[in-house]
Amino acid sequence: MKRYLLSVVLGLSTIGILCTYYLYGAVDHLPEFKLITVQGDAQEGTGIELNGHYSGRMRSESLTVSKDGSKYRSRETLRDEMLSAYSWIYFGDMAQWIQDHRQFMRGKDQLEGFYKDEEWLIYVTGSTQVGLSVERLNLKTNEESEYTTKIPVQMERGFYNVVDVQKIKDKLHVITLQDTKATQSQQPTLQYFHNVLNFDDGTLIQSEQITHWKNTKKNIETDYYTMYNAGAPNNYLAFTVTENKISDKKENSYNSERIATHIYVYSYQTGKLIALPDPKQQFNPRTNYYHEGDQILYTTYDNQTVQLSRYHLATGLEERDYATLKTSQFGADEVQSVFISGNRAYVSLMNGTSPKVVALDTADGSVRYVGEVSFEGPDSERAKEMKLLQLYNLNINEWVS
Amino acid sequence: MNRYLKLVNMEIHRFRYILFSLMGITLLLQCGSLIWTLQRVVSAKEKGLTQAEVGFAIPKFLSFPWAIVNTKEWFILPILLSITVLVLYSIIIWYRDWFGRSTFIYRLLMLPSARWVLYVSKLTAILTFVFSMIAFQLVLLVGENMLFKTIVPAGMRTDSTFVEASTINPVLNTLLPKQFEQFIYSYGLGIIGVIVIFTAVLLERSYRRLGILYAIGYVVVCAAAILLPAILPALESSSSYWYPGEIYRIELAICLIVPVISCCLGFWLLRKKITV
């Protein structure tokens, strides 16, 4: 037995030390925070996450706080890292579709290429070489089918991307962004095209250029975007056109400032592109636009106030500041950020060192939820720990794996 | 079972001097650098010297994690040395039986027990060396923390948690993950690595010159099989055909299949192909 002493001591002490470490020593003693419901339906707080840092350690700790508690980045394992891959793709509508139609959704990641109504889930992708590839899932029969339609393009190897898909009666409408050829008066530019396909067999009925954007102002750069309007049926496609004044453009430096935003709306029914009236108020670079059904919502905010406004696309009328939120209503000092998701406007507020979240119903601006970040520990340490917590990013977590 | 324990004991006994030397080097370098750094800063603080006068940073309060950050290189160096020695020894543990005195492998292969016991005992020995070095580092950190408290007067220091100190250094953080699940992943991959190396060595011993090619090919195939699911998201420009949860399960399955195949192949080579 004596000659085995070294192996026995080595083996037993190693097991003992490692077990002790993982039973007692490996606890990081980081403070726990939680988003608690102060007012409204607690269910509204599901998925709300506040991201930031806790700076009470030598190295700042990245964390996320939700109604389930706090998740520190340093506690993540290889499994967490692998399961959160593509988390920026697999959330919102996509998360729901993946849960409902897992097989059909495989490898499909272009959110703008989806359309869903009660009968169909459709996915369209495109390239100049192949044309438009349409994959369809009949939700009633669960049958999948697909076809490809060649589309006329001006540049054989140019840029080509699907930005919106709608099914109206027996036609499939696909808006694409593609390269156009240079003309005498204009450089080659990216323009939007409206393609109409027979939904049953994919025959091309019409392909028409719907925008003719061109940049004519000196020292002004213009960017064009389409607003994502979810996969639900919609009669309109909205465009954001932003003008940025270039203040510095050299070989190694570039500075610009947004000076104006214009909204254009394309109607699938009439085939017309119209400009919405610009807000008469002074341009606010912190204005965010969202397309929801037949209205465009926009939020403006300063340190103390958040305003919700909207355009009714059917009439083109603007309903400005139909809902207003003031920080004083919630005993807060400052508005940090605002964003809209799924019929709710989420506002992140700061009350001293305590972050708060308010969820407003975008239909009428009524308050549906108020939550506050609380420290889950002794009251004597609350003030100190809250001071060390900086939460600056608000989002809704709906991802699936 | 008895034969297996005897073989494990023999392997541990053969490596004991190197193992204790590695522990000694780690102790000397880490404690030495810690004492030197702390004494220098404490002395400067006692004399009221400024950062500009001494040429190094003097924090308002000293903490154990601060001390580890400021002696980073001397903590990392012995750990890297130990890792290198243990990786090399997982190859040498086989070759020393062939090329050592009086070709010891003759006697080992002639033992009246299954030859796979030889494979498993060598694997157990390597794992014992690895985990004893980890356990030693843990004990050393506790000792170093006590050393820190002895050198730095109470008025000059702030308290910190043990994990804060062990995670502040990237190498220590990798060696001592604070989640047990991560410990299983990290050391599980390490164990798979050792098993693959063992099988590669046995391929070379079985087929000699051609065996070198087989061994290299085998290691490359195993590494590719294990790494592919993990790097798949980076290889593809956007979303993958597989969902993240499925990629994770594929990775787990591969991490089970590779060591099982490697062990089976190793046992078969030992039983049927090894010649001395």
Coordinates of C-alpha atoms in Angstrom, one line a residue, chain B residues 20-274:
Chain B
F20 CA 6.9 18.2 -9.0
S21 CA 9.5 20.3 -11.0
L22 CA 6.6 21.9 -12.9
M23 CA 4.8 22.7 -9.6
G24 CA 8.0 24.1 -8.2
I25 CA 8.7 26.4 -11.2
T26 CA 5.1 27.6 -11.0
L27 CA 5.3 28.3 -7.3
L28 CA 8.7 30.1 -7.6
L29 CA 7.8 32.3 -10.6
Q30 CA 4.3 33.2 -9.4
C31 CA 5.1 33.8 -5.8
G32 CA 8.4 35.5 -6.6
S33 CA 6.9 38.0 -9.0
L34 CA 4.0 38.6 -6.6
I35 CA 6.3 39.4 -3.7
W36 CA 8.6 41.6 -5.8
T37 CA 5.7 43.6 -7.3
L38 CA 3.8 44.0 -4.0
Q39 CA 6.9 45.1 -2.0
R40 CA 7.8 47.6 -4.7
V41 CA 4.4 49.2 -4.7
V42 CA 3.9 49.1 -0.9
S43 CA 7.3 50.6 -0.4
A44 CA 6.5 53.4 -2.8
K45 CA 3.2 54.1 -1.1
E46 CA 4.8 54.1 2.3
K47 CA 7.3 56.7 1.1
G48 CA 4.5 58.7 -0.5
L49 CA 6.1 58.5 -4.0
T50 CA 4.1 59.5 -7.0
Q51 CA 3.7 57.4 -10.2
A52 CA 6.0 59.8 -12.1
E53 CA 8.8 59.3 -9.6
V54 CA 8.7 55.5 -9.5
G55 CA 7.8 54.9 -13.2
F56 CA 4.9 52.5 -12.6
A57 CA 1.2 52.7 -11.7
I58 CA 0.3 53.1 -8.0
P59 CA -3.4 52.6 -7.4
K60 CA -5.2 54.2 -4.4
F61 CA -6.0 50.8 -3.0
L62 CA -4.4 47.5 -3.9
S63 CA -6.4 44.4 -4.6
F64 CA -5.4 40.8 -5.3
P65 CA -6.8 40.9 -8.8
W66 CA -4.7 44.0 -9.4
A67 CA -1.6 42.1 -8.2
I68 CA -2.4 39.3 -10.7
V69 CA -2.9 41.7 -13.6
N70 CA 0.4 43.3 -12.8
T71 CA 2.3 40.0 -12.7
K72 CA 0.4 38.6 -15.7
E73 CA 3.5 37.4 -17.6
W74 CA 4.9 35.5 -14.7
F75 CA 1.6 33.8 -14.1
I76 CA 1.1 32.8 -17.7
L77 CA 4.7 31.6 -18.4
P78 CA 4.8 28.6 -16.0
I79 CA 1.2 27.6 -17.0
L80 CA 2.2 27.6 -20.7
L81 CA 5.4 25.7 -19.8
S82 CA 3.3 23.0 -18.0
I83 CA 0.8 22.7 -20.8
T84 CA 3.6 22.2 -23.3
V85 CA 5.3 19.6 -21.2
L86 CA 2.1 17.7 -20.6
V87 CA 1.1 17.8 -24.3
L88 CA 4.6 16.5 -25.3
Y89 CA 4.5 13.9 -22.6
S90 CA 1.2 12.5 -23.9
I91 CA 3.3 11.4 -26.9
I92 CA 6.5 10.5 -25.0
I93 CA 4.5 8.3 -22.6
W94 CA 4.3 5.7 -25.4
Y95 CA 7.6 6.2 -27.1
R96 CA 9.6 5.9 -23.8
D97 CA 8.4 2.3 -23.6
W98 CA 9.8 1.6 -27.0
F99 CA 13.0 3.6 -26.9
G100 CA 13.7 3.5 -23.2
R101 CA 16.1 1.1 -21.5
S102 CA 15.6 -2.6 -22.4
T103 CA 12.5 -1.9 -24.5
F104 CA 10.0 -2.0 -21.7
I105 CA 7.1 -2.3 -24.1
Y106 CA 8.0 -6.1 -24.5
R107 CA 7.1 -6.6 -20.8
L108 CA 4.0 -4.4 -20.9
L109 CA 2.6 -6.2 -23.9
M110 CA 3.3 -9.6 -22.4
L111 CA 1.3 -8.8 -19.2
P112 CA -1.4 -11.4 -18.6
S113 CA -4.2 -8.8 -18.9
A114 CA -6.1 -7.2 -21.8
R115 CA -3.9 -4.8 -23.7
W116 CA -6.5 -2.0 -23.6
V117 CA -5.7 -1.7 -19.9
L118 CA -2.3 -0.3 -20.9
Y119 CA -4.1 2.4 -23.1
V120 CA -6.5 3.3 -20.3
S121 CA -3.9 3.4 -17.6
K122 CA -1.7 5.8 -19.7
L123 CA -4.7 8.0 -20.3
T124 CA -5.6 8.0 -16.6
A125 CA -2.0 9.0 -15.7
I126 CA -2.0 12.0 -18.2
L127 CA -5.4 13.2 -16.8
T128 CA -4.1 12.8 -13.2
F129 CA -1.1 15.0 -14.2
V130 CA -3.3 17.7 -15.8
F131 CA -5.9 17.8 -13.0
S132 CA -3.2 17.8 -10.3
M133 CA -1.6 20.8 -11.9
I134 CA -5.0 22.6 -12.0
A135 CA -5.6 21.7 -8.3
F136 CA -2.1 22.9 -7.5
Q137 CA -2.8 26.2 -9.2
L138 CA -6.0 26.6 -7.2
V139 CA -4.2 25.9 -3.9
L140 CA -1.4 28.2 -5.0
L141 CA -3.9 31.1 -5.7
V142 CA -5.3 30.7 -2.1
G143 CA -1.7 30.8 -0.8
E144 CA -0.9 33.8 -3.0
N145 CA -4.0 35.6 -1.7
M146 CA -2.7 35.0 1.9
L147 CA 0.7 36.3 0.8
F148 CA -0.9 39.4 -0.6
K149 CA -2.7 40.0 2.7
T150 CA 0.5 39.5 4.6
I151 CA 2.6 41.9 2.5
V152 CA -0.1 44.7 2.0
P153 CA -1.2 46.5 5.1
A154 CA -5.0 46.4 5.7
G155 CA -5.2 50.2 5.1
M156 CA -3.8 49.9 1.6
R157 CA -6.0 47.1 0.3
T158 CA -9.5 46.3 -0.8
D159 CA -11.3 43.0 -0.6
S160 CA -12.0 40.9 -3.7
T161 CA -13.6 37.5 -4.4
F162 CA -11.5 34.5 -5.3
V163 CA -13.3 34.2 -8.7
E164 CA -12.5 37.8 -9.5
A165 CA -8.8 37.1 -9.1
S166 CA -8.9 33.8 -11.1
T167 CA -10.9 35.3 -14.0
I168 CA -9.0 38.5 -14.3
N169 CA -6.1 36.7 -16.1
P170 CA -7.3 35.2 -19.5
V171 CA -5.1 32.1 -19.1
L172 CA -6.3 31.4 -15.5
N173 CA -9.9 32.1 -16.7
T174 CA -9.5 29.5 -19.4
L175 CA -7.9 27.0 -17.0
L176 CA -10.4 27.5 -14.2
P177 CA -13.8 28.4 -15.7
K178 CA -16.3 29.5 -13.0
Q179 CA -19.1 27.4 -14.5
F180 CA -18.7 23.7 -14.0
E181 CA -20.5 23.1 -17.3
Q182 CA -17.7 25.1 -19.1
F183 CA -15.1 23.0 -17.1
I184 CA -16.7 19.9 -18.6
Y185 CA -16.5 21.3 -22.2
S186 CA -13.0 22.6 -21.8
Y187 CA -11.5 19.5 -20.3
G188 CA -13.7 17.2 -22.3
L189 CA -12.1 18.6 -25.4
G190 CA -8.7 18.2 -23.8
I191 CA -9.4 14.6 -23.0
I192 CA -10.6 14.0 -26.6
G193 CA -7.3 15.6 -27.8
V194 CA -5.2 13.2 -25.7
I195 CA -7.2 10.2 -26.9
V196 CA -6.7 11.3 -30.5
I197 CA -2.9 11.8 -29.9
F198 CA -2.7 8.3 -28.3
T199 CA -4.4 6.7 -31.3
A200 CA -2.2 8.6 -33.7
V201 CA 0.9 7.3 -31.9
L202 CA -0.4 3.8 -32.1
L203 CA -1.1 4.2 -35.8
E204 CA 2.5 5.2 -36.3
R205 CA 3.8 2.3 -34.1
S206 CA 1.6 -0.1 -36.1
Y207 CA 2.4 0.9 -39.6
R208 CA 5.7 2.7 -39.1
R209 CA 6.6 5.1 -42.0
L210 CA 3.1 4.7 -43.7
G211 CA 1.7 5.1 -40.1
I212 CA 3.1 8.7 -39.9
L213 CA 0.8 9.6 -42.8
Y214 CA -2.1 7.7 -41.3
A215 CA -1.5 9.4 -37.9
I216 CA -1.4 12.9 -39.4
G217 CA -4.5 12.2 -41.5
Y218 CA -6.3 10.8 -38.5
V219 CA -5.5 13.9 -36.3
V220 CA -6.6 16.3 -39.2
V221 CA -9.9 14.4 -39.7
C222 CA -10.7 14.3 -36.0
A223 CA -9.9 18.0 -35.6
A224 CA -12.0 19.0 -38.6
A225 CA -14.9 16.9 -37.4
I226 CA -14.9 18.6 -34.0
L227 CA -14.3 22.1 -35.2
L228 CA -16.6 22.1 -38.2
P229 CA -20.0 22.5 -36.4
A230 CA -18.5 25.2 -34.2
I231 CA -17.1 27.3 -37.0
L232 CA -20.0 26.6 -39.4
P233 CA -21.7 29.9 -38.6
A234 CA -18.5 31.8 -39.4
L235 CA -18.0 29.9 -42.7
E236 CA -21.5 30.7 -44.0
S237 CA -22.2 34.2 -45.1
S238 CA -25.6 34.2 -43.3
S239 CA -28.0 31.8 -41.7
S240 CA -27.2 28.1 -41.7
Y241 CA -29.5 25.2 -42.8
W242 CA -29.1 23.9 -39.3
Y243 CA -30.6 25.8 -36.3
P244 CA -28.2 26.7 -33.4
G245 CA -29.7 24.1 -31.1
E246 CA -29.2 21.4 -33.7
I247 CA -25.6 22.5 -34.3
Y248 CA -25.0 22.2 -30.6
R249 CA -26.4 18.7 -30.5
I250 CA -24.4 17.7 -33.6
E251 CA -21.2 19.0 -31.8
L252 CA -22.0 17.0 -28.7
A253 CA -22.6 13.9 -30.8
I254 CA -19.3 14.3 -32.7
C255 CA -17.5 14.9 -29.3
L256 CA -18.9 11.5 -28.2
I257 CA -18.2 9.7 -31.5
V258 CA -14.6 10.8 -32.0
P259 CA -13.3 9.5 -28.7
V260 CA -15.3 6.3 -28.9
I261 CA -13.9 5.6 -32.4
S262 CA -10.4 6.6 -31.3
C263 CA -10.5 4.4 -28.3
C264 CA -11.9 1.4 -30.3
L265 CA -9.2 1.9 -33.0
G266 CA -6.5 2.3 -30.4
F267 CA -7.6 -0.9 -28.6
W268 CA -7.7 -2.8 -31.9
L269 CA -4.3 -1.5 -32.9
L270 CA -2.9 -2.6 -29.5
R271 CA -4.5 -6.0 -29.8
K272 CA -3.9 -6.9 -33.5
K273 CA -1.4 -4.6 -35.1
I274 CA 1.3 -3.6 -32.6

